[in-house]
Amino acid sequence: MVSRKKKKTIKQTGKKKGTGRLPFVKVSVFLLLIIFVAFALYVKHLDRVIRQKFDGKRWSLPAVVYARPLELYPGLPLSAEKLEKELQLAGYRREDVAADPGGYDRHGDIVHLVTRDFYFADGLQKSVKLTVQFGGDSIESIAGSDSQQRLSLARLDPARIGSFHPRHHEDRIVLTRDDLPDLLVKTLLAVEDQDFYSHSGLSFRGIARALLANIRAGETVQGGSTLSQQLVKNFFLSNRRTLQRKFNEAIMTLLLELHYSKDEILTAYANEVFLGQDGARAVHGFGLAGQFYFRRDLEDLAAAQIALLVGMVKGPSYYNPLKYPERCLKRRQLVLDMMFSRAVIDEEVYQQARTASIETKGGTKGGFNRFPAFLDLVRRQLRLDYQEEDLTTDGLKILTTLDPQVQWQVEKNLAETISALEKRTGVSGIEGAVIVSSREGGEILAVAGGRKPLQTGFNRAIDARRSIGSLIKPAVYLTALVNGFTLASPVQDTSVNIDDGKGGTWRPKNFDGKEHGRVPLYEALAHSYNQATVKIGMDVGLGKVQQTVSDLGVDKEFPPYPSFLLGAAAMVPLEVSQMFQTLAAGGFYVPQRVIGSVLSADNKVLQRFGLSVEQRFKPESIYLLNTALQLAVKEGTGKSLSRYIPFSHKVAGKTGTSNDLRDSWFAGFSGDKLSVVWLGRDDNKPTGLTGASGALAVWGKIMQSLHAEPLDLLEPPGIEWAWVDPEILEMSGPFHHKKVKLPFIAGSIPKQIVETPLPVPENKKTDPGILDRIRNWFR
């Protein structure tokens, strides 16, 4: 009986134990199910991250900005030294014998070069080999290097001068799989991932092999991560070393391999890999690295150069050939040994490569974002038509009007002249701004936003709004000429009292403190007489003068105070440049521009910024005014310009000085170029400089260095000439010692001055330029 009870008890106890295990199993299964679902959802999330980024726009491509293409022709005033400097800016490399695109050699006065393929707005221009012969400071002849056929014109591919990056400042040249040289691919796989085409993303054999190789070498010579893992790490993940990141890396690598082919992954890796730093710009991808370190396209790299780039993958900063050439050389040798041992290269190539020096070209920083003031103006103009995202992600190609030869002279002469002026005056902190444009076309060729050309930030050429002083006077006198005055009209340069509109009286004075009495109108402008100018302006009407300023291209409202007539109005140098551009163009409003055309990333033309012309003034009135501006340089406030530009060049210009010598201005034009110069201090304190003693000197040195062409104004029909004695404003013979020959609109010569009009001057211009031909359309 006892034994049966025990058995029964045992059975009951066993039943209870089995019943207790069941809930635990269920909970465990439920938890595992939750973990599996969570894991599946997380994997799906990672999968979505990969596909969204990899299927969409993989990289934000910055807009790339180019200078104008250099056009070579016999007779061009360009020395071999200046050509070489521009070739360096454009990323050309000097070689013993130029053979490949982007190379040049120079032997005395002969330069051989091979241009690179480039897409212009008018299509693809293929690479050509050129021989340029110089004679002194100009080009003597141009010929094809192979055919020796003489050429009348050759256009070089332009220098890349900057780009507009997104916030992370990455840059790259995106390549396709066909763009990747076979030698690069084999070397990369030999060093970084030998089993790339056979593994599924993770390679435990590769990890073991790398570990063994590192132990044998006594240092890290190989990595254990596959190319797919490295791409995931660089493309999708941060640099934080955590278990979660390693977990994500493994899962995302498998997913990447699941969705995309090996060639797609390899190409993405070649475009994404980080290979150095160029200031704030991060150099990504082998394509850009080849340009940055060697100034060569990837397909033109030698075995030693490819070995160097592949070796840098391990540590771009540590193995930077520009900073640590010895480390880089040692690393390159390890890569070359691996290339040879794995039959990537033969012994002959190996021996040549191992003895090759590290011939980096110092990076391409010489031309990259080298001209920040000009690039600032380009960006502002682009923002009128494009969103900021378009400029930093779509890979636009911006072909601009920048002339590096002009820009260099502007920067040099501005900085040197300011330093000399500071020593002479004892005033420090003087700053400046310069804008140079083509006289007829309005293309802005150079911009300086300060005396330090590489300094970014405040761009004085665009943002320094300062009183322009007597630069307003051409607008005053043009208004008078349009309203019946002549260059010989007598005006009174005597004291004047005007209600200032604030309950007080305004009494303007001349700069020399004197009154000059009765003078002809042209003399009042040439010598910048304030009192005569105010009387003329009040006579024709302040509103009409302000309308003239608007018609000249400065479309903004100014307070209607009489002080406006003496330049109390504030403008930026760019606005002054546009105002004088209309004068230089013969009364035609030609909007100044810095962009020629915009191309898409696939080289399709998106927009052209062509020549736009609108006639704003009659050519006869502009001709009279410009003649007076020539006299201002010949005998007026600008006569000291003869130290730089001969009188025979007949340039036209005007000085400007604000109250207390705070601002020094000079604006003028030659036969081919217009330039505006401003000098002043950022704190608006006096500089001790007038327009003639400050800005004029900068203007003269710049235009002298640019070999400014003589200004021969095209005389419009209906102009008559007469000799005038400026002191008595009566007829004068050509031999009178105080004579001056002045143009008049037909029928406007006063009877007391002359009885018979004089013949047209012998030096009348007969060869019309672009705007001269356009002017004929309006007749």
GROMACS .gro file of N, CA and C in nm, residues 257 262 313 339 475 701 711:
model
   21
  257GLU      N    1   2.546   4.383  -5.138
  257GLU     CA    2   2.584   4.278  -5.232
  257GLU      C    3   2.461   4.209  -5.291
  262LYS      N    4   2.881   4.358  -5.869
  262LYS     CA    5   3.017   4.386  -5.824
  262LYS      C    6   3.074   4.510  -5.892
  313VAL      N    7   4.497   5.491  -4.971
  313VAL     CA    8   4.366   5.450  -4.920
  313VAL      C    9   4.375   5.416  -4.772
  339MET      N   10   5.196   4.442  -5.627
  339MET     CA   11   5.158   4.442  -5.768
  339MET      C   12   5.246   4.344  -5.847
  475ALA      N   13   2.714  11.235  -6.480
  475ALA     CA   14   2.569  11.225  -6.495
  475ALA      C   15   2.506  11.364  -6.496
  701LYS      N   16   4.843  10.222  -6.290
  701LYS     CA   17   4.936  10.109  -6.291
  701LYS      C   18   4.872   9.982  -6.347
  711LEU      N   19   4.210  10.515  -7.696
  711LEU     CA   20   4.066  10.536  -7.708
  711LEU      C   21   4.039  10.632  -7.824
   0.00000   0.00000   0.00000
